[in-house]
Amino acid sequence: EMQVKGELQSATEHKLFGKWSYSDLNVSDTGLEGYITFRSMKSQVFYPHTAGRYQQRSFRKVGCPFVERMINSLMMHGRNAGKKLMAIKIMKQTLEIIHLMTGKNPLQVLVTAIEKGGPREDSTRIQMGGVIKKQAVDVSPLRRVNSAIYMMCYGARESSFRKIKTVSTQSTWDYYSKGLMAEDNKEMQVKGELQSATEHKLFGKWSYSDLNVSDTGLEGYITFRSMKSQVFYPHTAGRYQQRSFRKVGCPFVERMINSLMMHGRNAGKKLMAIKIMKQTLEIIHLMTGKNPLQVLVTAIEKGGPREDSTRIQMGGVIKKQAVDVSPLRRVNSAIYMMCYGARESSFRKIKTISE
């Protein structure tokens, strides 16, 4: 009687490798429901080797079971091309490791990993007259799924090549980190999103929220109030030089870093300049115990000149006249003089430029 019951159940319920059911799978992102294929009877396969000719027409690969699509992606490139049985074995081992680690259906973890792994936005080039500019665009659902599958398989291959970890173990970590962690730690994820939305920290250490400028004339020129300027990593790649006064929108830490890159041997070495700035901030924090960004803001306030002289011609006589310095020039001068002084005083000396 139990044997007949088991036969009836296996006849009605489809399981991948006879172990993991398709019935309890769900896609939380409704836009991807038609592109992660497991609903139809054809896609609920026991063994992921349908031998379908999915490449013959556009969009036909949507009908390919999602597990088989992962396996096909694992076969690329070169030495693994065409070795489908090996790729199936890797996928089976990966699913078994996920099941042992989590106790859940590994297919659901895989579905969630594909959902979370693909990009939602991309950029395209648009030509208007003789000008070509980049425009942000939404990514189509099929491209999101394709990108997620490709990136996970590519990452697993690269990180396991000539390493102790096998490609199955590395694939497990990729799917686990994208899928299960997003599922189980929902509360922590929401908390992290709220925290990142409310508080931004430079290098994940120093907050912008408690900064203040005592000189009200410079408030609009030492930039840290806007959300765009409260960066985690000071490399916005903005084209601040294209128009006058546009550099006011550049985060003040990045302006210091750009000034450190001048001249000659350091030109263009932005990663080195960022490293120097990070070391400088850490030294300031160790010495003072205060937020080093506030120390930097105060240094910019105090470092720029308030007065300068200009030449005025009256008739045949040229004389010098005292003038107030504009706020932007005060900030520019302070940044330039601090960076120039640091470079000159550390050149061929024992002290590093960070110190």
Tab-separated table of N, CA and C in Angstrom, residues 206-347:
chain	number	residue	atom	x	y	z
A	206	TRP	N	33.276	57.443	9.305
A	206	TRP	CA	33.092	58.796	9.841
A	206	TRP	C	31.837	59.426	9.254
A	207	SER	N	30.974	59.872	10.154
A	207	SER	CA	29.651	60.368	9.758
A	207	SER	C	29.706	61.823	9.319
A	208	TYR	N	28.809	62.160	8.395
A	208	TYR	CA	28.663	63.554	7.953
A	208	TYR	C	27.613	64.313	8.775
A	209	SER	N	26.832	63.581	9.563
A	209	SER	CA	25.653	64.186	10.198
A	209	SER	C	26.009	65.250	11.238
A	210	ASP	N	27.142	65.101	11.935
A	210	ASP	CA	27.486	66.033	13.016
A	210	ASP	C	28.474	67.118	12.581
A	211	LEU	N	28.682	67.286	11.279
A	211	LEU	CA	29.597	68.327	10.799
A	211	LEU	C	28.903	69.681	10.801
A	212	ASN	N	29.670	70.720	11.067
A	212	ASN	CA	29.124	72.081	10.968
A	212	ASN	C	30.221	73.063	10.581
A	213	VAL	N	29.809	74.124	9.907
A	213	VAL	CA	30.724	75.190	9.468
A	213	VAL	C	30.417	76.430	10.288
A	214	SER	N	31.393	76.902	11.066
A	214	SER	CA	31.160	78.050	11.936
A	214	SER	C	31.072	79.358	11.148
A	215	ASP	N	31.808	79.436	10.029
A	215	ASP	CA	31.778	80.633	9.173
A	215	ASP	C	30.616	80.487	8.189
A	216	THR	N	29.561	81.254	8.390
A	216	THR	CA	28.349	81.108	7.566
A	216	THR	C	28.597	81.462	6.099
A	217	GLY	N	29.595	82.293	5.829
A	217	GLY	CA	29.900	82.667	4.449
A	217	GLY	C	30.428	81.516	3.609
A	218	LEU	N	30.945	80.461	4.273
A	218	LEU	CA	31.525	79.333	3.540
A	218	LEU	C	30.609	78.111	3.507
A	219	GLU	N	29.413	78.213	4.084
A	219	GLU	CA	28.526	77.051	4.185
A	219	GLU	C	28.197	76.426	2.830
A	220	GLY	N	27.968	77.270	1.830
A	220	GLY	CA	27.601	76.744	0.512
A	220	GLY	C	28.777	76.287	-0.313
A	221	TYR	N	30.010	76.414	0.224
A	221	TYR	CA	31.202	76.120	-0.572
A	221	TYR	C	32.004	74.932	-0.027
A	222	ILE	N	31.757	74.548	1.228
A	222	ILE	CA	32.341	73.308	1.773
A	222	ILE	C	31.197	72.288	1.749
A	223	THR	N	31.203	71.426	0.739
A	223	THR	CA	30.009	70.649	0.395
A	223	THR	C	29.946	69.322	1.148
A	224	PHE	N	28.941	69.208	2.018
A	224	PHE	CA	28.665	67.929	2.677
A	224	PHE	C	27.200	67.796	3.097
A	225	ARG	N	26.377	68.806	2.819
A	225	ARG	CA	24.975	68.774	3.260
A	225	ARG	C	24.100	67.881	2.383
A	226	SER	N	24.297	67.943	1.073
A	226	SER	CA	23.413	67.205	0.159
A	226	SER	C	23.704	65.713	0.214
A	227	MET	N	22.696	64.913	-0.208
A	227	MET	CA	22.848	63.458	-0.213
A	227	MET	C	23.930	63.022	-1.205
A	228	LYS	N	24.057	63.740	-2.323
A	228	LYS	CA	25.055	63.373	-3.332
A	228	LYS	C	26.475	63.538	-2.814
A	229	SER	N	26.677	64.521	-1.951
A	229	SER	CA	28.035	64.793	-1.462
A	229	SER	C	28.403	63.930	-0.255
A	230	GLN	N	27.426	63.249	0.351
A	230	GLN	CA	27.717	62.372	1.493
A	230	GLN	C	28.062	60.981	0.969
A	231	VAL	N	29.255	60.869	0.412
A	231	VAL	CA	29.653	59.650	-0.283
A	231	VAL	C	30.332	58.684	0.676
A	232	PHE	N	30.214	57.391	0.343
A	232	PHE	CA	30.943	56.365	1.100
A	232	PHE	C	32.391	56.315	0.643
A	233	TYR	N	32.584	56.428	-0.686
A	233	TYR	CA	33.923	56.359	-1.266
A	233	TYR	C	34.127	57.608	-2.108
A	234	PRO	N	35.156	58.417	-1.832
A	234	PRO	CA	35.287	59.728	-2.485
A	234	PRO	C	35.822	59.643	-3.912
A	235	HIS	N	35.036	59.055	-4.785
A	235	HIS	CA	35.413	58.953	-6.197
A	235	HIS	C	34.128	59.005	-7.021
A	236	THR	N	33.557	60.204	-7.169
A	236	THR	CA	32.267	60.353	-7.846
A	236	THR	C	32.404	60.412	-9.358
A	237	ALA	N	33.611	60.640	-9.872
A	237	ALA	CA	33.873	60.719	-11.317
A	237	ALA	C	33.003	61.776	-11.985
A	238	GLY	N	32.735	62.879	-11.273
A	238	GLY	CA	31.941	63.973	-11.840
A	238	GLY	C	32.780	64.874	-12.731
A	239	ARG	N	32.127	65.465	-13.732
A	239	ARG	CA	32.844	66.363	-14.649
A	239	ARG	C	32.694	67.803	-14.150
A	240	TYR	N	33.396	68.071	-13.042
A	240	TYR	CA	33.223	69.356	-12.358
A	240	TYR	C	33.944	70.504	-13.066
A	241	GLN	N	34.852	70.189	-13.979
A	241	GLN	CA	35.643	71.224	-14.630
A	241	GLN	C	34.954	71.821	-15.858
A	242	GLN	N	33.810	71.277	-16.257
A	242	GLN	CA	33.200	71.694	-17.524
A	242	GLN	C	32.586	73.090	-17.452
A	243	ARG	N	32.092	73.485	-16.291
A	243	ARG	CA	31.472	74.806	-16.148
A	243	ARG	C	32.037	75.530	-14.925
A	244	SER	N	31.942	76.842	-14.969
A	244	SER	CA	32.385	77.633	-13.813
A	244	SER	C	31.503	77.338	-12.607
A	245	PHE	N	32.125	77.267	-11.448
A	245	PHE	CA	31.457	77.059	-10.153
A	245	PHE	C	30.835	75.666	-9.994
A	246	ARG	N	30.971	74.780	-10.993
A	246	ARG	CA	30.396	73.436	-10.831
A	246	ARG	C	31.156	72.649	-9.770
A	247	LYS	N	32.452	72.967	-9.577
A	247	LYS	CA	33.230	72.206	-8.596
A	247	LYS	C	32.755	72.442	-7.163
A	248	VAL	N	31.886	73.431	-6.960
A	248	VAL	CA	31.300	73.640	-5.625
A	248	VAL	C	30.500	72.410	-5.203
A	249	GLY	N	29.910	71.699	-6.181
A	249	GLY	CA	29.124	70.502	-5.877
A	249	GLY	C	29.950	69.270	-5.592
A	250	CYS	N	31.265	69.349	-5.780
A	250	CYS	CA	32.143	68.199	-5.503
A	250	CYS	C	32.327	68.038	-3.991
A	251	PRO	N	32.216	66.825	-3.438
A	251	PRO	CA	32.449	66.630	-1.995
A	251	PRO	C	33.814	67.167	-1.584
A	252	PHE	N	33.869	67.833	-0.432
A	252	PHE	CA	35.100	68.538	-0.051
A	252	PHE	C	36.271	67.585	0.148
A	253	VAL	N	36.003	66.334	0.566
A	253	VAL	CA	37.095	65.361	0.738
A	253	VAL	C	37.669	64.997	-0.623
A	254	GLU	N	36.793	64.853	-1.606
A	254	GLU	CA	37.272	64.522	-2.959
A	254	GLU	C	38.069	65.682	-3.553
A	255	ARG	N	37.701	66.909	-3.225
A	255	ARG	CA	38.468	68.060	-3.703
A	255	ARG	C	39.887	68.043	-3.130
A	256	MET	N	40.014	67.662	-1.865
A	256	MET	CA	41.343	67.524	-1.259
A	256	MET	C	42.145	66.436	-1.984
A	257	ILE	N	41.475	65.327	-2.297
A	257	ILE	CA	42.142	64.210	-2.978
A	257	ILE	C	42.602	64.626	-4.370
A	258	ASN	N	41.733	65.360	-5.098
A	258	ASN	CA	42.106	65.823	-6.437
A	258	ASN	C	43.296	66.775	-6.391
A	259	SER	N	43.351	67.579	-5.336
A	259	SER	CA	44.472	68.517	-5.197
A	259	SER	C	45.775	67.782	-4.864
A	260	LEU	N	45.661	66.649	-4.162
A	260	LEU	CA	46.854	65.858	-3.834
A	260	LEU	C	47.486	65.234	-5.077
A	261	MET	N	46.692	65.045	-6.135
A	261	MET	CA	47.210	64.396	-7.347
A	261	MET	C	48.154	65.298	-8.149
A	262	MET	N	48.120	66.605	-7.918
A	262	MET	CA	49.015	67.515	-8.632
A	262	MET	C	50.394	67.484	-7.972
A	263	HIS	N	51.439	67.585	-8.669
A	263	HIS	CA	51.700	67.732	-10.085
A	263	HIS	C	52.633	66.617	-10.495
A	264	GLY	N	52.856	66.476	-11.823
A	264	GLY	CA	53.897	65.595	-12.320
A	264	GLY	C	53.696	64.135	-11.996
A	265	ARG	N	54.547	63.609	-11.109
A	265	ARG	CA	54.588	62.169	-10.859
A	265	ARG	C	53.272	61.634	-10.281
A	266	ASN	N	52.490	62.470	-9.576
A	266	ASN	CA	51.249	62.013	-8.948
A	266	ASN	C	50.010	62.242	-9.810
A	267	ALA	N	50.172	62.820	-10.992
A	267	ALA	CA	49.025	63.173	-11.821
A	267	ALA	C	48.242	61.924	-12.229
A	268	GLY	N	46.950	61.944	-11.918
A	268	GLY	CA	46.078	60.840	-12.317
A	268	GLY	C	46.044	59.660	-11.362
A	269	LYS	N	46.908	59.645	-10.345
A	269	LYS	CA	46.954	58.496	-9.416
A	269	LYS	C	45.939	58.707	-8.294
A	270	LYS	N	44.649	58.552	-8.641
A	270	LYS	CA	43.591	58.889	-7.680
A	270	LYS	C	43.490	57.867	-6.553
A	271	LEU	N	43.682	56.590	-6.876
A	271	LEU	CA	43.593	55.558	-5.833
A	271	LEU	C	44.679	55.757	-4.785
A	272	MET	N	45.867	56.154	-5.229
A	272	MET	CA	46.943	56.439	-4.284
A	272	MET	C	46.574	57.641	-3.408
A	273	ALA	N	45.972	58.677	-4.029
A	273	ALA	CA	45.575	59.869	-3.277
A	273	ALA	C	44.473	59.550	-2.269
A	274	ILE	N	43.539	58.674	-2.652
A	274	ILE	CA	42.472	58.261	-1.727
A	274	ILE	C	43.067	57.516	-0.540
A	275	LYS	N	44.050	56.665	-0.809
A	275	LYS	CA	44.723	55.914	0.261
A	275	LYS	C	45.424	56.866	1.230
A	276	ILE	N	46.082	57.897	0.680
A	276	ILE	CA	46.763	58.892	1.521
A	276	ILE	C	45.753	59.616	2.407
A	277	MET	N	44.621	60.026	1.798
A	277	MET	CA	43.595	60.746	2.558
A	277	MET	C	43.009	59.874	3.668
A	278	LYS	N	42.784	58.595	3.370
A	278	LYS	CA	42.238	57.690	4.384
A	278	LYS	C	43.201	57.541	5.557
A	279	GLN	N	44.489	57.369	5.261
A	279	GLN	CA	45.504	57.270	6.317
A	279	GLN	C	45.558	58.546	7.151
A	280	THR	N	45.456	59.696	6.473
A	280	THR	CA	45.476	60.995	7.170
A	280	THR	C	44.326	61.106	8.159
A	281	LEU	N	43.119	60.726	7.698
A	281	LEU	CA	41.938	60.806	8.573
A	281	LEU	C	42.057	59.860	9.759
A	282	GLU	N	42.632	58.679	9.524
A	282	GLU	CA	42.810	57.722	10.631
A	282	GLU	C	43.805	58.250	11.667
A	283	ILE	N	44.885	58.898	11.197
A	283	ILE	CA	45.876	59.475	12.119
A	283	ILE	C	45.247	60.597	12.941
A	284	ILE	N	44.458	61.455	12.275
A	284	ILE	CA	43.774	62.549	12.990
A	284	ILE	C	42.834	61.985	14.046
A	285	HIS	N	42.108	60.924	13.686
A	285	HIS	CA	41.169	60.317	14.637
A	285	HIS	C	41.901	59.733	15.844
A	286	LEU	N	43.054	59.089	15.603
A	286	LEU	CA	43.843	58.523	16.710
A	286	LEU	C	44.424	59.618	17.605
A	287	MET	N	44.862	60.719	17.012
A	287	MET	CA	45.485	61.801	17.774
A	287	MET	C	44.478	62.607	18.588
A	288	THR	N	43.289	62.829	18.045
A	288	THR	CA	42.328	63.740	18.680
A	288	THR	C	41.132	63.034	19.304
A	289	GLY	N	40.784	61.860	18.780
A	289	GLY	CA	39.571	61.177	19.244
A	289	GLY	C	38.290	61.804	18.723
A	290	LYS	N	38.425	62.780	17.804
A	290	LYS	CA	37.262	63.466	17.243
A	290	LYS	C	37.001	62.971	15.821
A	291	ASN	N	35.876	63.428	15.282
A	291	ASN	CA	35.563	63.128	13.892
A	291	ASN	C	36.569	63.875	13.001
A	292	PRO	N	37.418	63.165	12.242
A	292	PRO	CA	38.442	63.852	11.451
A	292	PRO	C	37.866	64.739	10.341
A	293	LEU	N	36.644	64.453	9.911
A	293	LEU	CA	36.019	65.296	8.892
A	293	LEU	C	35.756	66.703	9.431
A	294	GLN	N	35.365	66.787	10.726
A	294	GLN	CA	35.150	68.102	11.338
A	294	GLN	C	36.472	68.860	11.457
A	295	VAL	N	37.555	68.154	11.781
A	295	VAL	CA	38.887	68.776	11.839
A	295	VAL	C	39.272	69.316	10.469
A	296	LEU	N	38.962	68.548	9.423
A	296	LEU	CA	39.273	68.952	8.053
A	296	LEU	C	38.459	70.187	7.638
A	297	VAL	N	37.170	70.201	8.007
A	297	VAL	CA	36.303	71.350	7.700
A	297	VAL	C	36.830	72.609	8.375
A	298	THR	N	37.215	72.489	9.646
A	298	THR	CA	37.750	73.639	10.389
A	298	THR	C	39.062	74.129	9.779
A	299	ALA	N	39.900	73.181	9.319
A	299	ALA	CA	41.178	73.554	8.693
A	299	ALA	C	40.944	74.331	7.400
A	300	ILE	N	39.941	73.932	6.632
A	300	ILE	CA	39.624	74.654	5.386
A	300	ILE	C	39.101	76.058	5.704
A	301	GLU	N	38.267	76.137	6.783
A	301	GLU	CA	37.749	77.456	7.194
A	301	GLU	C	38.881	78.414	7.564
A	302	LYS	N	39.808	77.921	8.383
A	302	LYS	CA	40.878	78.797	8.906
A	302	LYS	C	42.018	79.009	7.915
A	303	GLY	N	42.149	78.084	6.940
A	303	GLY	CA	43.354	78.095	6.083
A	303	GLY	C	43.333	79.095	4.953
A	304	GLY	N	42.159	79.541	4.521
A	304	GLY	CA	42.084	80.441	3.375
A	304	GLY	C	42.236	81.901	3.771
A	305	PRO	N	42.845	82.724	2.906
A	305	PRO	CA	43.019	84.161	3.214
A	305	PRO	C	41.692	84.910	3.111
A	306	ARG	N	41.465	85.894	4.016
A	306	ARG	CA	40.244	86.707	3.978
A	306	ARG	C	40.424	87.960	3.113
A	307	GLU	N	41.681	88.415	2.994
A	307	GLU	CA	41.959	89.632	2.205
A	307	GLU	C	43.087	89.368	1.223
A	308	ASP	N	43.037	90.103	0.123
A	308	ASP	CA	44.098	90.047	-0.876
A	308	ASP	C	44.250	91.443	-1.472
A	309	SER	N	45.153	91.617	-2.385
A	309	SER	CA	45.347	92.935	-3.018
A	309	SER	C	45.208	92.811	-4.528
A	310	THR	N	44.693	93.861	-5.125
A	310	THR	CA	44.585	93.925	-6.579
A	310	THR	C	45.209	95.224	-7.076
A	311	ARG	N	45.587	95.277	-8.326
A	311	ARG	CA	46.236	96.460	-8.908
A	311	ARG	C	45.180	97.317	-9.599
A	312	ILE	N	45.170	98.590	-9.254
A	312	ILE	CA	44.218	99.547	-9.841
A	312	ILE	C	45.002	100.659	-10.525
A	313	GLN	N	44.630	100.949	-11.772
A	313	GLN	CA	45.300	102.008	-12.524
A	313	GLN	C	44.424	103.252	-12.563
A	314	MET	N	44.970	104.367	-12.120
A	314	MET	CA	44.273	105.664	-12.160
A	314	MET	C	45.156	106.647	-12.904
A	315	GLY	N	44.780	106.902	-14.165
A	315	GLY	CA	45.641	107.734	-14.997
A	315	GLY	C	46.900	106.970	-15.358
A	316	GLY	N	48.045	107.544	-15.046
A	316	GLY	CA	49.310	106.854	-15.305
A	316	GLY	C	49.865	106.181	-14.078
A	317	VAL	N	49.076	106.189	-12.988
A	317	VAL	CA	49.556	105.647	-11.709
A	317	VAL	C	48.891	104.287	-11.446
A	318	ILE	N	49.709	103.284	-11.072
A	318	ILE	CA	49.198	101.957	-10.693
A	318	ILE	C	49.453	101.780	-9.201
A	319	LYS	N	48.395	101.505	-8.490
A	319	LYS	CA	48.550	101.284	-7.045
A	319	LYS	C	47.791	100.023	-6.636
A	320	LYS	N	48.191	99.477	-5.469
A	320	LYS	CA	47.552	98.268	-4.950
A	320	LYS	C	46.413	98.633	-4.019
A	321	GLN	N	45.313	97.861	-4.157
A	321	GLN	CA	44.125	98.122	-3.348
A	321	GLN	C	43.725	96.833	-2.620
A	322	ALA	N	43.471	96.934	-1.308
A	322	ALA	CA	43.025	95.770	-0.533
A	322	ALA	C	41.586	95.416	-0.911
A	323	VAL	N	41.327	94.080	-1.111
A	323	VAL	CA	39.973	93.605	-1.457
A	323	VAL	C	39.661	92.367	-0.631
A	324	ASP	N	38.365	92.160	-0.398
A	324	ASP	CA	37.936	90.932	0.260
A	324	ASP	C	38.026	89.767	-0.723
A	325	VAL	N	38.388	88.605	-0.195
A	325	VAL	CA	38.486	87.395	-1.025
A	325	VAL	C	37.117	86.708	-1.059
A	326	SER	N	36.723	86.256	-2.226
A	326	SER	CA	35.422	85.578	-2.363
A	326	SER	C	35.445	84.240	-1.616
A	327	PRO	N	34.281	83.743	-1.164
A	327	PRO	CA	34.242	82.477	-0.406
A	327	PRO	C	34.824	81.291	-1.177
A	328	LEU	N	34.504	81.194	-2.478
A	328	LEU	CA	35.024	80.066	-3.266
A	328	LEU	C	36.544	80.110	-3.353
A	329	ARG	N	37.103	81.325	-3.534
A	329	ARG	CA	38.562	81.455	-3.612
A	329	ARG	C	39.214	81.134	-2.271
A	330	ARG	N	38.548	81.477	-1.182
A	330	ARG	CA	39.075	81.129	0.146
A	330	ARG	C	39.192	79.618	0.314
A	331	VAL	N	38.141	78.903	-0.096
A	331	VAL	CA	38.151	77.427	0.015
A	331	VAL	C	39.206	76.845	-0.920
A	332	ASN	N	39.260	77.349	-2.181
A	332	ASN	CA	40.257	76.863	-3.141
A	332	ASN	C	41.675	77.060	-2.631
A	333	SER	N	41.940	78.243	-2.082
A	333	SER	CA	43.290	78.558	-1.597
A	333	SER	C	43.673	77.683	-0.410
A	334	ALA	N	42.717	77.482	0.502
A	334	ALA	CA	43.002	76.652	1.682
A	334	ALA	C	43.343	75.225	1.276
A	335	ILE	N	42.549	74.653	0.371
A	335	ILE	CA	42.796	73.283	-0.081
A	335	ILE	C	44.140	73.187	-0.796
A	336	TYR	N	44.401	74.153	-1.683
A	336	TYR	CA	45.660	74.120	-2.448
A	336	TYR	C	46.865	74.234	-1.520
A	337	MET	N	46.832	75.191	-0.574
A	337	MET	CA	48.006	75.427	0.283
A	337	MET	C	48.266	74.255	1.221
A	338	MET	N	47.195	73.639	1.737
A	338	MET	CA	47.404	72.483	2.624
A	338	MET	C	48.015	71.311	1.861
A	339	CYS	N	47.514	71.030	0.676
A	339	CYS	CA	48.026	69.905	-0.106
A	339	CYS	C	49.432	70.191	-0.627
A	340	TYR	N	49.670	71.425	-1.066
A	340	TYR	CA	51.002	71.807	-1.542
A	340	TYR	C	52.019	71.708	-0.408
A	341	GLY	N	51.637	72.199	0.784
A	341	GLY	CA	52.545	72.137	1.934
A	341	GLY	C	52.859	70.708	2.341
A	342	ALA	N	51.838	69.837	2.307
A	342	ALA	CA	52.051	68.432	2.677
A	342	ALA	C	53.004	67.754	1.686
A	343	ARG	N	52.818	68.047	0.386
A	343	ARG	CA	53.689	67.434	-0.637
A	343	ARG	C	55.139	67.900	-0.480
A	344	GLU	N	55.311	69.211	-0.322
A	344	GLU	CA	56.665	69.773	-0.253
A	344	GLU	C	57.402	69.336	1.004
A	345	SER	N	56.694	69.314	2.141
A	345	SER	CA	57.370	68.987	3.402
A	345	SER	C	57.653	67.491	3.565
A	346	SER	N	57.014	66.650	2.742
A	346	SER	CA	57.271	65.208	2.842
A	346	SER	C	58.170	64.699	1.725
A	347	PHE	N	58.515	65.570	0.749
A	347	PHE	CA	59.326	65.127	-0.378
A	347	PHE	C	60.760	64.861	0.076
